Coordinates of N, CA and C in Angstrom, one line a residue:
X1 N 0.9 -1.2 0.0 CA 0.0 0.0 0.1 C 1.0 1.2 0.0
X2 N 0.6 2.1 -0.9 CA 1.5 3.4 -1.0 C 1.2 4.2 0.3
X3 N 2.2 4.9 0.7 CA 2.2 5.8 1.9 C 1.4 6.9 1.6
X4 N 0.6 7.5 2.6 CA -0.1 8.7 2.3 C 0.7 9.9 2.0
X5 N 0.3 10.8 1.1 CA 1.1 11.9 0.7 C 1.4 12.8 1.8
X6 N 0.5 13.0 2.9 CA 0.6 13.9 4.0 C 0.7 13.0 5.3
X7 N 1.6 13.3 6.1 CA 1.8 12.6 7.4 C 0.4 12.5 8.1
X8 N 0.1 11.4 8.8 CA -1.2 11.3 9.5 C -1.1 12.2 10.7
X9 N 0.0 12.6 11.2 CA 0.1 13.5 12.4 C 1.0 14.6 12.2
X10 N 0.7 15.8 12.8 CA 1.5 17.0 12.6 C 1.2 17.9 13.9
X11 N 2.2 18.8 14.2 CA 1.9 19.7 15.3 C 0.7 20.4 15.1
X12 N 0.3 20.9 13.9 CA -0.8 21.7 13.7 C -2.1 20.9 14.0
X13 N -2.1 19.7 13.5 CA -3.3 18.8 13.8 C -3.5 18.6 15.3
X14 N -2.4 18.3 16.0 CA -2.5 18.0 17.4 C -3.0 19.3 18.1
X15 N -2.4 20.4 17.8 CA -2.9 21.6 18.4 C -4.3 22.0 18.1
X16 N -4.7 21.8 16.9 CA -6.1 22.1 16.5 C -7.1 21.2 17.3
X17 N -6.7 20.0 17.5 CA -7.6 19.0 18.2 C -7.6 19.3 19.6
X18 N -6.4 19.7 20.2 CA -6.3 20.0 21.6 C -7.2 21.3 21.9
X19 N -7.2 22.2 21.0 CA -7.8 23.5 21.2 C -9.4 23.2 21.1
X20 N -9.8 22.3 20.3 CA -11.2 22.0 20.2 C -11.7 21.3 21.4
X21 N -10.8 20.5 22.0 CA -11.1 19.8 23.3 C -11.2 20.8 24.4
X22 N -10.3 21.8 24.5 CA -10.4 22.7 25.4 C -11.7 23.7 25.4
X23 N -12.0 24.0 24.1 CA -13.2 24.8 24.0 C -14.5 24.1 24.3
X24 N -14.5 22.8 24.0 CA -15.7 22.0 24.2 C -15.9 21.5 25.6
X25 N -14.8 21.1 26.3 CA -14.8 20.4 27.6 C -14.0 20.9 28.6
X26 N -13.1 21.8 28.3 CA -12.2 22.6 29.2 C -10.9 22.0 29.3
X27 N -9.9 22.5 30.1 CA -8.6 22.2 30.2 C -8.4 20.7 30.6
X28 N -9.2 20.4 31.5 CA -9.1 19.0 32.2 C -9.3 17.9 31.1
X29 N -10.0 18.2 30.0 CA -10.2 17.2 29.0 C -9.0 16.8 28.2
X30 N -7.9 17.6 28.3 CA -6.8 17.3 27.5 C -5.7 16.5 28.2
X31 N -5.5 15.4 27.7 CA -4.5 14.3 28.0 C -4.0 13.8 26.8
X32 N -2.8 13.2 26.9 CA -2.1 12.6 25.7 C -3.0 11.4 25.3
X33 N -3.6 10.7 26.3 CA -4.5 9.5 25.9 C -5.7 10.0 25.2
X34 N -6.3 11.0 25.6 CA -7.5 11.5 25.0 C -7.2 12.0 23.6
X35 N -6.1 12.8 23.5 CA -5.8 13.3 22.2 C -5.5 12.3 21.1
X36 N -4.7 11.1 21.6 CA -4.4 10.2 20.7 C -5.7 9.5 20.3
X37 N -6.6 9.3 21.2 CA -7.8 8.6 20.7 C -8.7 9.6 19.7
X38 N -8.7 10.8 20.0 CA -9.4 11.8 19.1 C -8.8 11.8 17.8
X39 N -7.4 11.6 17.7 CA -6.6 11.7 16.5 C -6.6 10.4 15.7
X40 N -7.0 9.4 16.5 CA -6.9 8.0 15.8 C -5.5 7.4 15.7
X41 N -4.6 7.8 16.7 CA -3.2 7.4 16.6 C -2.8 6.7 18.0
X42 N -1.7 6.1 18.0 CA -1.2 5.6 19.3 C -0.6 6.8 20.2
X43 N -0.8 6.7 21.5 CA -0.3 7.6 22.3 C 1.2 8.1 22.2
X44 N 2.1 7.1 22.0 CA 3.6 7.5 21.9 C 3.8 8.3 20.7
X45 N 3.0 8.2 19.6 CA 3.3 9.0 18.5 C 3.2 10.4 18.6
X46 N 2.5 10.9 19.7 CA 2.4 12.3 20.0 C 3.8 12.8 20.5
X47 N 4.6 12.0 21.1 CA 5.9 12.4 21.7 C 6.9 12.6 20.5
X48 N 6.5 12.3 19.3 CA 7.5 12.7 18.3 C 7.3 14.2 18.0
X49 N 6.2 14.9 18.4 CA 6.0 16.3 18.2 C 6.1 17.1 19.5
X50 N 5.7 16.5 20.6 CA 5.6 17.2 21.9 C 6.1 16.2 23.0
X51 N 7.0 16.8 23.9 CA 7.6 15.9 24.8 C 6.6 15.6 26.0
X52 N 5.8 16.7 26.4 CA 4.8 16.5 27.6 C 3.6 17.2 27.3
X53 N 2.5 17.0 28.0 CA 1.3 17.6 27.8 C 1.3 19.1 27.8
X54 N 2.1 19.7 28.8 CA 2.1 21.1 29.0 C 2.7 21.8 27.6
X55 N 3.5 21.1 26.9 CA 4.1 21.6 25.6 C 2.9 21.8 24.7
X56 N 1.9 20.8 24.8 CA 0.8 21.0 23.8 C 0.0 22.1 24.2
X57 N -0.3 22.3 25.5 CA -1.1 23.4 26.0 C -0.4 24.7 25.8
X58 N 0.9 24.8 25.8 CA 1.7 26.0 25.4 C 1.4 26.4 24.0
X59 N 1.4 25.4 23.1 CA 1.2 25.6 21.7 C -0.3 26.0 21.5
X60 N -1.2 25.4 22.2 CA -2.6 25.8 22.1 C -2.7 27.4 22.5
X61 N -2.1 27.7 23.7 CA -2.3 29.0 24.1 C -1.6 30.0 23.2
X62 N -0.5 29.7 22.6 CA 0.2 30.5 21.7 C -0.6 30.8 20.4
X63 N -1.4 29.6 20.0 CA -2.2 29.7 18.8 C -3.3 30.8 18.9
X64 N -3.8 30.8 20.2 CA -4.9 31.8 20.6 C -4.3 33.2 20.6
X65 N -3.1 33.4 21.2 CA -2.6 34.8 21.3 C -2.1 35.2 19.9
X66 N -1.7 34.3 19.1 CA -1.3 34.7 17.7 C -2.4 35.3 16.9
X67 N -3.7 35.2 17.4 CA -4.7 35.9 16.7 C -5.0 37.4 17.1
X68 N -4.2 37.8 18.1 CA -4.3 39.2 18.6 C -3.6 40.1 17.7
X69 N -4.2 41.2 17.2 CA -3.7 42.2 16.3 C -2.7 43.1 17.1
X70 N -1.5 43.2 16.5 CA -0.4 43.9 17.1 C 0.0 45.1 16.2
X71 N -0.7 45.3 15.1 CA -0.2 46.2 14.1 C -0.2 47.6 14.6
X72 N -1.1 47.9 15.6 CA -1.2 49.3 16.1 C 0.1 49.8 16.7
X73 N 1.0 48.8 17.2 CA 2.3 49.3 17.8 C 3.3 49.4 16.9
X74 N 3.0 49.2 15.6 CA 4.0 49.2 14.6 C 3.7 50.2 13.5
X75 N 2.5 50.8 13.5 CA 2.2 51.7 12.4 C 2.1 53.2 12.7
X76 N 2.6 53.5 13.8 CA 2.6 54.9 14.3 C 1.4 55.4 15.0
X77 N 0.5 54.5 15.3 CA -0.7 54.8 16.1 C -0.3 55.4 17.5
X78 N -1.1 56.5 17.9 CA -0.7 57.0 19.2 C -1.0 56.0 20.3
X79 N -0.2 56.0 21.4 CA -0.2 55.0 22.4 C -1.7 54.8 23.0
X80 N -2.5 55.9 23.1 CA -3.9 55.7 23.7 C -4.7 54.9 22.8
X81 N -4.6 55.2 21.5 CA -5.5 54.5 20.6 C -5.0 53.0 20.4
X82 N -3.7 53.0 20.5 CA -3.1 51.6 20.4 C -3.5 50.7 21.5
X83 N -3.5 51.1 22.7 CA -4.0 50.4 23.9 C -5.5 49.9 23.7
X84 N -6.2 50.9 23.3 CA -7.7 50.6 23.1 C -7.9 49.5 22.0
X85 N -7.3 49.7 20.9 CA -7.4 48.7 19.9 C -6.9 47.4 20.2
X86 N -5.6 47.4 20.9 CA -5.0 46.1 21.2 C -5.9 45.4 22.3
X87 N -6.4 46.2 23.2 CA -7.3 45.6 24.4 C -8.4 44.9 23.7
X88 N -9.1 45.5 22.8 CA -10.3 44.9 22.2 C -9.9 43.6 21.3
X89 N -8.9 43.7 20.6 CA -8.4 42.5 19.8 C -8.0 41.4 20.8
X90 N -7.4 41.7 21.8 CA -6.9 40.7 22.9 C -8.1 40.1 23.5
X91 N -9.1 40.9 23.9 CA -10.3 40.3 24.6 C -11.0 39.4 23.6
X92 N -11.1 39.8 22.3 CA -11.8 39.0 21.4 C -11.3 37.7 21.2
X93 N -9.9 37.6 21.1 CA -9.3 36.3 21.0 C -9.5 35.4 22.3
X94 N -9.4 36.0 23.4 CA -9.7 35.2 24.7 C -11.1 34.8 24.8
X95 N -12.0 35.7 24.5 CA -13.5 35.3 24.7 C -13.9 34.2 23.7
X96 N -13.1 34.1 22.7 CA -13.5 33.0 21.7 C -13.0 31.7 22.3
X97 N -12.0 31.7 23.2 CA -11.6 30.5 23.7 C -11.4 30.7 25.2
X98 N -12.4 30.9 26.0 CA -12.3 31.3 27.5 C -11.7 30.2 28.3
X99 N -11.8 28.9 27.9 CA -11.3 27.9 28.8 C -9.7 27.9 28.8
X100 N -9.1 28.4 27.9 CA -7.6 28.4 27.8 C -7.0 29.6 28.8
X101 N -7.9 30.5 29.1 CA -7.5 31.7 29.8 C -6.6 31.4 31.1
X102 N -7.2 30.5 32.0 CA -6.4 30.2 33.1 C -4.9 29.7 32.8
X103 N -4.7 29.0 31.8 CA -3.4 28.6 31.4 C -2.6 29.7 30.9
X104 N -3.2 30.6 30.1 CA -2.6 31.7 29.6 C -2.2 32.7 30.7
X105 N -3.0 32.8 31.7 CA -2.7 33.7 32.9 C -1.4 33.4 33.5
X106 N -0.8 32.3 33.2 CA 0.6 32.0 33.9 C 1.7 32.8 33.2
X107 N 1.4 33.5 32.1 CA 2.4 34.3 31.5 C 2.9 33.7 30.2
X108 N 3.6 34.5 29.4 CA 4.0 34.1 28.1 C 5.1 32.9 28.0
X109 N 5.9 32.8 29.3 CA 6.9 31.8 29.2 C 7.9 32.0 28.1
X110 N 8.0 30.8 27.3 CA 8.8 30.9 26.1 C 7.9 30.8 24.8
X111 N 6.6 31.1 25.0 CA 5.7 31.0 23.8 C 6.0 32.2 22.8
X112 N 6.4 31.9 21.6 CA 6.7 32.9 20.7 C 5.7 34.0 20.4
X113 N 4.4 33.7 20.2 CA 3.4 34.7 20.0 C 3.2 35.5 21.3
X114 N 3.2 34.9 22.4 CA 3.0 35.6 23.7 C 4.2 36.6 23.9
X115 N 5.5 36.1 23.5 CA 6.6 37.0 23.7 C 6.6 38.2 22.7
X116 N 6.2 37.8 21.5 CA 6.0 38.9 20.4 C 5.0 40.0 20.9
X117 N 3.9 39.5 21.6 CA 2.9 40.5 22.1 C 3.5 41.3 23.2
X118 N 4.2 40.7 24.1 CA 4.8 41.5 25.2 C 5.9 42.4 24.6
X119 N 6.7 42.0 23.7 CA 7.6 42.8 23.1 C 7.0 44.1 22.4
X120 N 5.9 43.8 21.7 CA 5.3 44.9 20.9 C 4.6 45.9 21.8
X121 N 4.0 45.5 22.9 CA 3.3 46.4 23.8 C 4.4 47.2 24.5
X122 N 5.4 46.5 25.1 CA 6.5 47.3 25.9 C 7.2 48.2 24.9
X123 N 7.5 47.8 23.8 CA 8.2 48.6 22.7 C 7.4 49.8 22.4
X124 N 6.1 49.6 22.2 CA 5.2 50.7 21.8 C 5.1 51.7 22.9
X125 N 5.1 51.3 24.2 CA 4.9 52.3 25.3 C 6.2 53.0 25.5
X126 N 7.3 52.4 25.4 CA 8.6 53.1 25.6 C 8.8 54.1 24.5
X127 N 8.5 53.6 23.2 CA 8.6 54.6 22.2 C 7.7 55.8 22.3
X128 N 6.6 55.7 23.0 CA 5.7 56.7 23.1 C 6.1 57.7 24.4
X129 N 7.1 57.3 25.1 CA 7.7 58.2 26.1 C 7.4 57.7 27.5
X130 N 6.9 56.4 27.6 CA 6.7 56.0 29.0 C 8.0 55.4 29.5
X131 N 8.3 55.6 30.8 CA 9.6 55.0 31.4 C 9.5 53.5 31.3
X132 N 10.6 52.7 31.1 CA 10.5 51.3 31.0 C 9.8 50.5 32.1
X133 N 10.0 51.0 33.4 CA 9.3 50.3 34.4 C 7.8 50.7 34.4
X134 N 7.4 51.7 34.0 CA 5.9 51.9 33.9 C 5.3 51.2 32.6
X135 N 6.1 51.2 31.6 CA 5.7 50.5 30.4 C 5.4 49.0 30.7
X136 N 6.3 48.4 31.6 CA 6.0 47.0 32.0 C 4.7 47.0 32.9
X137 N 4.5 47.9 33.7 CA 3.3 47.8 34.5 C 2.1 48.1 33.7
X138 N 2.1 48.8 32.7 CA 0.9 49.0 31.8 C 0.6 47.7 31.0
X139 N 1.6 47.1 30.6 CA 1.4 45.8 29.9 C 0.8 44.8 30.8
X140 N 1.4 44.7 32.1 CA 0.8 43.7 33.0 C -0.6 44.1 33.4
X141 N -0.9 45.4 33.7 CA -2.3 45.8 34.0 C -3.3 45.5 32.9
X142 N -2.9 45.6 31.7 CA -3.8 45.4 30.6 C -4.1 43.8 30.6
X143 N -3.0 43.1 30.8 CA -3.2 41.6 30.7 C -4.1 41.2 31.9
X144 N -4.0 41.7 33.1 CA -4.8 41.3 34.2 C -6.4 41.7 33.8
X145 N -6.5 42.9 33.3 CA -7.9 43.3 33.0 C -8.5 42.5 31.8
X146 N -7.8 42.4 30.8 CA -8.4 41.6 29.7 C -8.6 40.2 30.1
X147 N -7.7 39.5 30.7 CA -7.8 38.1 31.1 C -9.0 38.0 32.0
X148 N -9.1 38.9 33.0 CA -10.2 38.8 33.9 C -11.6 39.0 33.3
X149 N -11.7 39.8 32.2 CA -12.9 40.1 31.6 C -13.3 38.9 30.7
X150 N -12.4 38.1 30.3 CA -12.6 37.0 29.4 C -12.9 35.7 30.2
X151 N -12.6 35.7 31.5 CA -12.8 34.4 32.3 C -14.2 34.0 32.5
X152 N -15.2 34.9 32.4 CA -16.6 34.6 32.6 C -17.5 35.8 32.4
X153 N -18.7 35.5 32.4 CA -19.8 36.5 32.2 C -20.3 37.0 33.4
X154 N -20.3 38.4 33.7 CA -20.9 38.9 34.9 C -22.5 38.8 34.8
X155 N -23.0 39.0 33.5 CA -24.4 38.9 33.4 C -24.9 37.5 33.7
X156 N -24.2 36.5 33.1 CA -24.7 35.2 33.3 C -24.6 34.7 34.7
X157 N -24.0 35.4 35.5 CA -23.9 35.0 37.0 C -25.2 35.2 37.7
X158 N -26.2 35.8 37.1 CA -27.5 36.0 37.7 C -28.5 35.1 37.0
X159 N -29.5 34.5 37.8 CA -30.4 33.6 37.2 C -31.6 34.5 36.6
X160 N -32.4 33.9 35.7 CA -33.5 34.6 35.1 C -34.7 34.4 35.8
X161 N -34.7 34.2 37.1 CA -35.9 34.0 38.0 C -36.1 35.3 38.8
X162 N -37.1 36.1 38.5 CA -37.3 37.4 39.3 C -37.5 37.0 40.8
X163 N -38.0 35.8 41.1 CA -38.3 35.5 42.5 C -37.0 35.3 43.3
X164 N -35.9 35.1 42.6 CA -34.6 34.9 43.3 C -34.1 36.1 44.0
X165 N -34.6 37.2 43.7 CA -34.1 38.5 44.2 C -35.2 39.3 44.9
X166 N -35.5 38.8 46.2 CA -36.5 39.4 47.0 C -36.1 40.7 47.4
X167 N -37.0 41.8 47.1 CA -36.7 43.2 47.4 C -36.4 43.4 48.9
X168 N -36.9 42.5 49.7 CA -36.7 42.7 51.2 C -35.1 42.4 51.5
X169 N -34.6 41.5 50.7 CA -33.2 41.2 50.9 C -32.3 41.9 49.9
X170 N -32.7 42.2 48.7 CA -31.9 42.9 47.7 C -32.6 43.9 47.1
X171 N -32.7 45.1 47.9 CA -33.6 46.2 47.3 C -33.2 46.8 46.0
X172 N -31.9 46.6 45.6 CA -31.4 47.2 44.4 C -31.2 46.2 43.2
X173 N -31.6 45.0 43.4 CA -31.6 44.0 42.3 C -32.9 43.6 41.6
X174 N -33.8 44.5 41.6 CA -35.1 44.2 41.0 C -35.0 43.8 39.6
X175 N -34.1 44.3 38.8 CA -33.8 43.9 37.4 C -32.8 42.9 37.1
X176 N -32.2 42.3 38.2 CA -31.0 41.5 38.0 C -31.4 40.3 37.2
X177 N -32.7 39.8 37.2 CA -33.0 38.6 36.6 C -33.0 38.8 35.0
X178 N -32.9 40.1 34.6 CA -33.0 40.4 33.1 C -31.5 40.5 32.5
X179 N -30.5 40.4 33.4 CA -29.1 40.6 33.0 C -28.7 39.5 32.0
X180 N -29.0 38.3 32.4 CA -28.5 37.1 31.5 C -29.1 37.3 30.1
X181 N -30.3 37.9 29.9 CA -30.9 38.0 28.7 C -30.1 39.1 27.9
X182 N -29.5 40.0 28.5 CA -28.7 41.0 27.8 C -27.1 40.9 28.1
X183 N -26.7 39.6 28.1 CA -25.3 39.3 28.4 C -24.3 40.2 27.6
X184 N -24.5 40.2 26.3 CA -23.5 40.8 25.4 C -23.4 42.3 25.7
X185 N -24.6 42.9 25.8 CA -24.6 44.3 26.2 C -24.0 44.7 27.4
X186 N -24.2 43.9 28.4 CA -23.7 44.1 29.8 C -22.3 43.9 29.8
X187 N -21.8 42.7 29.4 CA -20.4 42.2 29.5 C -19.5 43.1 28.6
X188 N -19.9 43.4 27.3 CA -19.1 44.2 26.5 C -19.1 45.6 26.9
X189 N -20.2 46.2 27.4 CA -20.3 47.4 27.9 C -19.4 47.7 29.1
X190 N -19.4 46.7 30.0 CA -18.5 46.8 31.2 C -17.0 46.8 30.8
X191 N -16.6 45.9 29.8 CA -15.3 46.0 29.3 C -14.9 47.3 28.7
X192 N -15.8 47.9 27.9 CA -15.4 49.1 27.2 C -15.3 50.3 28.2
X193 N -16.2 50.1 29.3 CA -16.2 51.2 30.4 C -14.9 51.1 31.1
X194 N -14.5 50.0 31.4 CA -13.2 49.8 32.1 C -12.0 50.0 31.3
X195 N -12.0 49.7 30.1 CA -10.8 49.9 29.1 C -10.7 51.4 29.0
X196 N -11.8 52.1 28.8 CA -11.6 53.5 28.6 C -11.1 54.2 29.8
X197 N -11.7 53.8 31.0 CA -11.3 54.3 32.3 C -9.8 54.0 32.5
X198 N -9.3 52.9 32.2 CA -7.9 52.7 32.3 C -7.0 53.6 31.5
X199 N -7.4 53.8 30.2 CA -6.6 54.6 29.4 C -6.7 56.2 29.8
X200 N -7.9 56.5 30.2 CA -8.1 57.9 30.6 C -7.2 58.2 31.8
X201 N -7.1 57.2 32.7 CA -6.3 57.3 34.0 C -4.8 57.4 33.5
X202 N -4.4 56.5 32.6 CA -3.0 56.6 32.1 C -2.7 57.9 31.5
X203 N -3.7 58.5 30.7 CA -3.4 59.7 30.1 C -3.1 60.8 31.1
X204 N -3.8 60.7 32.3 CA -3.5 61.8 33.4 C -2.1 61.6 33.8
X205 N -1.7 60.3 34.0 CA -0.3 60.1 34.4 C 0.7 60.5 33.5
X206 N 0.4 60.4 32.2 CA 1.3 60.7 31.2 C 1.5 62.2 31.1
X207 N 0.4 63.0 31.3 CA 0.5 64.4 31.3 C 1.3 65.0 32.4
X208 N 1.0 64.3 33.7 CA 1.8 64.7 34.8 C 3.3 64.4 34.6
X209 N 3.6 63.3 34.0 CA 4.9 63.0 33.8 C 5.6 64.0 32.8
X210 N 4.8 64.5 31.8 CA 5.4 65.4 30.9 C 5.5 66.7 31.5
X211 N 4.7 67.1 32.5 CA 4.8 68.4 33.1 C 6.1 68.4 34.0
X212 N 6.3 67.3 34.6 CA 7.5 67.1 35.5 C 8.8 67.4 34.7
X213 N 8.8 66.7 33.5 CA 10.0 66.8 32.7 C 10.1 68.2 32.2
X214 N 9.1 68.9 31.8 CA 9.2 70.2 31.4 C 9.6 71.2 32.5
X215 N 9.1 71.0 33.7 CA 9.5 71.7 34.9 C 11.0 71.6 35.2

């Protein structure tokens, strides 16, 4: 029998299958045994591409981060607009794959896409005039905020039963049962409010910094 023109297994196929498992069932669903079964191969064959399971998850996480737009840090966009655009793109990538967020929250490690993102943000902030230490803090702050917003839905945390929120106990939650129905409006609105507040606060710091240097 002639050999297949394409190999049965590749890094890309393993990563795509692992990401689908994470999306559908969560991080705990990913194991070398489960992946081998999903791919229709023997478990040891995975080790020709990845040494351990965490290497697979690293590749999955990096695949998600690679979807984040970084062009705004390279095309001369002012730092305020760049942070807004990057924050939105970053959140869009994470909310499409929320189950990988806890693993991503560990930091970029040696993941190429994660390191490219850290490098682009830091470089963009320093080029805009932020001191290196503060540029590092800005990148970290944005990561905390975006990752936190992608971990879950505030609106879905409330049940759609009006009787669950007795006015005697919760006088200000009379409309809380409607939140889940308007999840996208609530959650995206909250993210935009917070993102704008962060950038507005940073702009005040930036102006203060400039005035100190001029003085």
